[in-house]
């Protein structure tokens, strides 16, 4: 009896901690008048404050899945629940940053960031919020700069600040560092880790960079080729900050690379 009660209690606790539920989600698109399955039977529960990465080959439906979570795309079947409520269209509870920073070129850094607030606030509160998020992403001194006066990494910082300023529960990152040079990318990964630790947001990152996924994530979800199905979920059981090149780090990157090698081998077979 005690055991039973104990079991029930942990179950209730687990339910409370879940931020996002993706329940058996499938998505089809009509391409060239034919129905194509893009993603299939995706089942994921993401805990509050968790950092999850999704990796998979190009075209396997990663961006489609993020767009569904963000309410930018509908499901063909299944359900997405954010804090227990079904996602139906975009909402300030969930924000997204993309590979291209997508800033308005004629607006300054502070104006681009304040655009993300998304609700009416008085001037004083707006200035306070903008200053807080400029500080969070380390862009002090660049408040008046235009996007073209910034490096790619700095533009991404603006994009992340714009996404975070409305205080969303969930931040979705779709290959945000894919266009950056190797060194800037590593610095940005450190920044995102710092922000994740200080802001305690739930984050889902789509990336094709396996080291990036291992450096940042609590869990890495490997999708199969299209239609993207969950092939494996790997818990990255290493403390942070993680050291690239350490034994544990290499263990996990190799584990995920192995999943990809089988994909690549199959691709070669098909193309012969
Ligand atoms: N709006 C759309 N209409 C038709 N096909 C689409 C649409 N969006 C994506 N697709 C197709 O879905 C597949 C997966 O795309 P995407 O989710 O962008 O993949 P990934 O991000 O993994 O590279 C691609 O074949 C793409 O052409
Ligand atoms: Mg994509």
mmCIF file with all atom_site columns, N, CA and C in Angstrom, residues 52-88:
data_model
loop_
_atom_site.group_PDB
_atom_site.id
_atom_site.type_symbol
_atom_site.label_atom_id
_atom_site.label_alt_id
_atom_site.label_comp_id
_atom_site.label_asym_id
_atom_site.label_entity_id
_atom_site.label_seq_id
_atom_site.pdbx_PDB_ins_code
_atom_site.Cartn_x
_atom_site.Cartn_y
_atom_site.Cartn_z
_atom_site.occupancy
_atom_site.B_iso_or_equiv
_atom_site.pdbx_formal_charge
_atom_site.auth_seq_id
_atom_site.auth_comp_id
_atom_site.auth_asym_id
_atom_site.auth_atom_id
_atom_site.pdbx_PDB_model_num
ATOM 1   N N  . UNK A 1 52 ? 16.839 20.214 -24.688 1.00 0.00 ? 52 UNK A N  1
ATOM 2   C CA . UNK A 1 52 ? 16.733 19.054 -25.576 1.00 0.00 ? 52 UNK A CA 1
ATOM 3   C C  . UNK A 1 52 ? 17.220 19.453 -26.967 1.00 0.00 ? 52 UNK A C  1
ATOM 4   N N  . UNK A 1 53 ? 18.019 18.604 -27.575 1.00 0.00 ? 53 UNK A N  1
ATOM 5   C CA . UNK A 1 53 ? 18.403 18.853 -28.976 1.00 0.00 ? 53 UNK A CA 1
ATOM 6   C C  . UNK A 1 53 ? 17.783 17.811 -29.873 1.00 0.00 ? 53 UNK A C  1
ATOM 7   N N  . UNK A 1 54 ? 17.495 18.239 -31.101 1.00 0.00 ? 54 UNK A N  1
ATOM 8   C CA . UNK A 1 54 ? 16.977 17.319 -32.108 1.00 0.00 ? 54 UNK A CA 1
ATOM 9   C C  . UNK A 1 54 ? 17.982 17.311 -33.253 1.00 0.00 ? 54 UNK A C  1
ATOM 10  N N  . UNK A 1 55 ? 18.501 16.135 -33.567 1.00 0.00 ? 55 UNK A N  1
ATOM 11  C CA . UNK A 1 55 ? 19.438 16.036 -34.680 1.00 0.00 ? 55 UNK A CA 1
ATOM 12  C C  . UNK A 1 55 ? 18.883 15.046 -35.703 1.00 0.00 ? 55 UNK A C  1
ATOM 13  N N  . UNK A 1 56 ? 19.269 15.241 -36.942 1.00 0.00 ? 56 UNK A N  1
ATOM 14  C CA . UNK A 1 56 ? 18.788 14.358 -37.999 1.00 0.00 ? 56 UNK A CA 1
ATOM 15  C C  . UNK A 1 56 ? 19.237 14.909 -39.332 1.00 0.00 ? 56 UNK A C  1
ATOM 16  N N  . UNK A 1 57 ? 19.213 14.065 -40.354 1.00 0.00 ? 57 UNK A N  1
ATOM 17  C CA . UNK A 1 57 ? 19.750 14.512 -41.637 1.00 0.00 ? 57 UNK A CA 1
ATOM 18  C C  . UNK A 1 57 ? 18.841 15.582 -42.251 1.00 0.00 ? 57 UNK A C  1
ATOM 19  N N  . UNK A 1 58 ? 19.396 16.274 -43.226 1.00 0.00 ? 58 UNK A N  1
ATOM 20  C CA . UNK A 1 58 ? 18.689 17.371 -43.873 1.00 0.00 ? 58 UNK A CA 1
ATOM 21  C C  . UNK A 1 58 ? 17.384 16.862 -44.500 1.00 0.00 ? 58 UNK A C  1
ATOM 22  N N  . UNK A 1 59 ? 16.307 17.567 -44.278 1.00 0.00 ? 59 UNK A N  1
ATOM 23  C CA . UNK A 1 59 ? 15.029 17.198 -44.884 1.00 0.00 ? 59 UNK A CA 1
ATOM 24  C C  . UNK A 1 59 ? 14.222 16.180 -44.091 1.00 0.00 ? 59 UNK A C  1
ATOM 25  N N  . UNK A 1 60 ? 14.693 15.817 -42.880 1.00 0.00 ? 60 UNK A N  1
ATOM 26  C CA . UNK A 1 60 ? 13.970 14.783 -42.122 1.00 0.00 ? 60 UNK A CA 1
ATOM 27  C C  . UNK A 1 60 ? 12.819 15.366 -41.303 1.00 0.00 ? 60 UNK A C  1
ATOM 28  N N  . UNK A 1 61 ? 12.623 16.677 -41.399 1.00 0.00 ? 61 UNK A N  1
ATOM 29  C CA . UNK A 1 61 ? 11.443 17.266 -40.762 1.00 0.00 ? 61 UNK A CA 1
ATOM 30  C C  . UNK A 1 61 ? 11.704 17.989 -39.451 1.00 0.00 ? 61 UNK A C  1
ATOM 31  N N  . UNK A 1 62 ? 12.965 18.331 -39.176 1.00 0.00 ? 62 UNK A N  1
ATOM 32  C CA . UNK A 1 62 ? 13.302 18.990 -37.900 1.00 0.00 ? 62 UNK A CA 1
ATOM 33  C C  . UNK A 1 62 ? 12.632 20.361 -37.794 1.00 0.00 ? 62 UNK A C  1
ATOM 34  N N  . UNK A 1 63 ? 12.787 21.164 -38.853 1.00 0.00 ? 63 UNK A N  1
ATOM 35  C CA . UNK A 1 63 ? 12.185 22.512 -38.807 1.00 0.00 ? 63 UNK A CA 1
ATOM 36  C C  . UNK A 1 63 ? 10.670 22.413 -38.773 1.00 0.00 ? 63 UNK A C  1
ATOM 37  N N  . UNK A 1 64 ? 10.126 21.449 -39.496 1.00 0.00 ? 64 UNK A N  1
ATOM 38  C CA . UNK A 1 64 ? 8.669  21.261 -39.485 1.00 0.00 ? 64 UNK A CA 1
ATOM 39  C C  . UNK A 1 64 ? 8.200  20.974 -38.062 1.00 0.00 ? 64 UNK A C  1
ATOM 40  N N  . UNK A 1 65 ? 8.926  20.112 -37.356 1.00 0.00 ? 65 UNK A N  1
ATOM 41  C CA . UNK A 1 65 ? 8.553  19.780 -35.981 1.00 0.00 ? 65 UNK A CA 1
ATOM 42  C C  . UNK A 1 65 ? 8.606  21.026 -35.087 1.00 0.00 ? 65 UNK A C  1
ATOM 43  N N  . UNK A 1 66 ? 9.658  21.830 -35.221 1.00 0.00 ? 66 UNK A N  1
ATOM 44  C CA . UNK A 1 66 ? 9.744  23.057 -34.410 1.00 0.00 ? 66 UNK A CA 1
ATOM 45  C C  . UNK A 1 66 ? 8.606  24.020 -34.756 1.00 0.00 ? 66 UNK A C  1
ATOM 46  N N  . UNK A 1 67 ? 8.299  24.128 -36.055 1.00 0.00 ? 67 UNK A N  1
ATOM 47  C CA . UNK A 1 67 ? 7.216  25.025 -36.465 1.00 0.00 ? 67 UNK A CA 1
ATOM 48  C C  . UNK A 1 67 ? 5.869  24.559 -35.904 1.00 0.00 ? 67 UNK A C  1
ATOM 49  N N  . UNK A 1 68 ? 5.703  23.252 -35.791 1.00 0.00 ? 68 UNK A N  1
ATOM 50  C CA . UNK A 1 68 ? 4.467  22.714 -35.190 1.00 0.00 ? 68 UNK A CA 1
ATOM 51  C C  . UNK A 1 68 ? 4.418  23.090 -33.705 1.00 0.00 ? 68 UNK A C  1
ATOM 52  N N  . UNK A 1 69 ? 5.545  22.918 -33.019 1.00 0.00 ? 69 UNK A N  1
ATOM 53  C CA . UNK A 1 69 ? 5.592  23.250 -31.583 1.00 0.00 ? 69 UNK A CA 1
ATOM 54  C C  . UNK A 1 69 ? 5.283  24.745 -31.390 1.00 0.00 ? 69 UNK A C  1
ATOM 55  N N  . UNK A 1 70 ? 5.819  25.575 -32.308 1.00 0.00 ? 70 UNK A N  1
ATOM 56  C CA . UNK A 1 70 ? 5.631  27.033 -32.199 1.00 0.00 ? 70 UNK A CA 1
ATOM 57  C C  . UNK A 1 70 ? 4.238  27.470 -32.625 1.00 0.00 ? 70 UNK A C  1
ATOM 58  N N  . UNK A 1 71 ? 3.445  26.558 -33.166 1.00 0.00 ? 71 UNK A N  1
ATOM 59  C CA . UNK A 1 71 ? 2.101  26.912 -33.620 1.00 0.00 ? 71 UNK A CA 1
ATOM 60  C C  . UNK A 1 71 ? 2.110  27.580 -34.986 1.00 0.00 ? 71 UNK A C  1
ATOM 61  N N  . UNK A 1 72 ? 3.227  27.461 -35.702 1.00 0.00 ? 72 UNK A N  1
ATOM 62  C CA . UNK A 1 72 ? 3.308  28.051 -37.052 1.00 0.00 ? 72 UNK A CA 1
ATOM 63  C C  . UNK A 1 72 ? 2.816  27.079 -38.112 1.00 0.00 ? 72 UNK A C  1
ATOM 64  N N  . UNK A 1 73 ? 2.634  25.840 -37.709 1.00 0.00 ? 73 UNK A N  1
ATOM 65  C CA . UNK A 1 73 ? 2.211  24.781 -38.632 1.00 0.00 ? 73 UNK A CA 1
ATOM 66  C C  . UNK A 1 73 ? 1.256  23.875 -37.863 1.00 0.00 ? 73 UNK A C  1
ATOM 67  N N  . UNK A 1 74 ? 0.262  23.322 -38.563 1.00 0.00 ? 74 UNK A N  1
ATOM 68  C CA . UNK A 1 74 ? -0.670 22.418 -37.874 1.00 0.00 ? 74 UNK A CA 1
ATOM 69  C C  . UNK A 1 74 ? -0.166 20.972 -37.982 1.00 0.00 ? 74 UNK A C  1
ATOM 70  N N  . UNK A 1 75 ? -0.699 20.102 -37.140 1.00 0.00 ? 75 UNK A N  1
ATOM 71  C CA . UNK A 1 75 ? -0.346 18.678 -37.237 1.00 0.00 ? 75 UNK A CA 1
ATOM 72  C C  . UNK A 1 75 ? -1.311 17.996 -38.215 1.00 0.00 ? 75 UNK A C  1
ATOM 73  N N  . UNK A 1 76 ? -0.899 16.872 -38.797 1.00 0.00 ? 76 UNK A N  1
ATOM 74  C CA . UNK A 1 76 ? -1.854 16.073 -39.579 1.00 0.00 ? 76 UNK A CA 1
ATOM 75  C C  . UNK A 1 76 ? -2.605 15.142 -38.638 1.00 0.00 ? 76 UNK A C  1
ATOM 76  N N  . UNK A 1 77 ? -1.893 14.629 -37.638 1.00 0.00 ? 77 UNK A N  1
ATOM 77  C CA . UNK A 1 77 ? -2.546 13.913 -36.536 1.00 0.00 ? 77 UNK A CA 1
ATOM 78  C C  . UNK A 1 77 ? -1.666 14.022 -35.309 1.00 0.00 ? 77 UNK A C  1
ATOM 79  N N  . UNK A 1 78 ? -2.256 13.753 -34.152 1.00 0.00 ? 78 UNK A N  1
ATOM 80  C CA . UNK A 1 78 ? -1.515 13.890 -32.895 1.00 0.00 ? 78 UNK A CA 1
ATOM 81  C C  . UNK A 1 78 ? -1.818 15.218 -32.231 1.00 0.00 ? 78 UNK A C  1
ATOM 82  N N  . UNK A 1 79 ? -1.041 15.526 -31.216 1.00 0.00 ? 79 UNK A N  1
ATOM 83  C CA . UNK A 1 79 ? -1.345 16.691 -30.381 1.00 0.00 ? 79 UNK A CA 1
ATOM 84  C C  . UNK A 1 79 ? -0.063 17.275 -29.787 1.00 0.00 ? 79 UNK A C  1
ATOM 85  N N  . UNK A 1 80 ? -0.037 18.592 -29.644 1.00 0.00 ? 80 UNK A N  1
ATOM 86  C CA . UNK A 1 80 ? 1.071  19.232 -28.932 1.00 0.00 ? 80 UNK A CA 1
ATOM 87  C C  . UNK A 1 80 ? 0.465  20.054 -27.793 1.00 0.00 ? 80 UNK A C  1
ATOM 88  N N  . UNK A 1 81 ? 0.928  19.786 -26.575 1.00 0.00 ? 81 UNK A N  1
ATOM 89  C CA . UNK A 1 81 ? 0.423  20.515 -25.405 1.00 0.00 ? 81 UNK A CA 1
ATOM 90  C C  . UNK A 1 81 ? 1.569  21.259 -24.737 1.00 0.00 ? 81 UNK A C  1
ATOM 91  N N  . UNK A 1 82 ? 1.351  22.564 -24.507 1.00 0.00 ? 82 UNK A N  1
ATOM 92  C CA . UNK A 1 82 ? 2.333  23.351 -23.765 1.00 0.00 ? 82 UNK A CA 1
ATOM 93  C C  . UNK A 1 82 ? 1.694  23.683 -22.418 1.00 0.00 ? 82 UNK A C  1
ATOM 94  N N  . UNK A 1 83 ? 2.342  23.283 -21.363 1.00 0.00 ? 83 UNK A N  1
ATOM 95  C CA . UNK A 1 83 ? 1.772  23.404 -20.004 1.00 0.00 ? 83 UNK A CA 1
ATOM 96  C C  . UNK A 1 83 ? 0.343  22.877 -19.954 1.00 0.00 ? 83 UNK A C  1
ATOM 97  N N  . UNK A 1 84 ? 0.111  21.764 -20.622 1.00 0.00 ? 84 UNK A N  1
ATOM 98  C CA . UNK A 1 84 ? -1.188 21.105 -20.557 1.00 0.00 ? 84 UNK A CA 1
ATOM 99  C C  . UNK A 1 84 ? -2.240 21.669 -21.500 1.00 0.00 ? 84 UNK A C  1
ATOM 100 N N  . UNK A 1 85 ? -1.931 22.788 -22.188 1.00 0.00 ? 85 UNK A N  1
ATOM 101 C CA . UNK A 1 85 ? -2.916 23.386 -23.098 1.00 0.00 ? 85 UNK A CA 1
ATOM 102 C C  . UNK A 1 85 ? -2.490 23.133 -24.532 1.00 0.00 ? 85 UNK A C  1
ATOM 103 N N  . UNK A 1 86 ? -3.455 22.746 -25.361 1.00 0.00 ? 86 UNK A N  1
ATOM 104 C CA . UNK A 1 86 ? -3.124 22.437 -26.752 1.00 0.00 ? 86 UNK A CA 1
ATOM 105 C C  . UNK A 1 86 ? -2.628 23.683 -27.488 1.00 0.00 ? 86 UNK A C  1
ATOM 106 N N  . UNK A 1 87 ? -1.548 23.503 -28.232 1.00 0.00 ? 87 UNK A N  1
ATOM 107 C CA . UNK A 1 87 ? -1.005 24.609 -29.025 1.00 0.00 ? 87 UNK A CA 1
ATOM 108 C C  . UNK A 1 87 ? -1.919 24.839 -30.226 1.00 0.00 ? 87 UNK A C  1
ATOM 109 N N  . UNK A 1 88 ? -2.427 26.062 -30.351 1.00 0.00 ? 88 UNK A N  1
ATOM 110 C CA . UNK A 1 88 ? -3.271 26.396 -31.504 1.00 0.00 ? 88 UNK A CA 1
ATOM 111 C C  . UNK A 1 88 ? -2.843 27.784 -31.970 1.00 0.00 ? 88 UNK A C  1
#
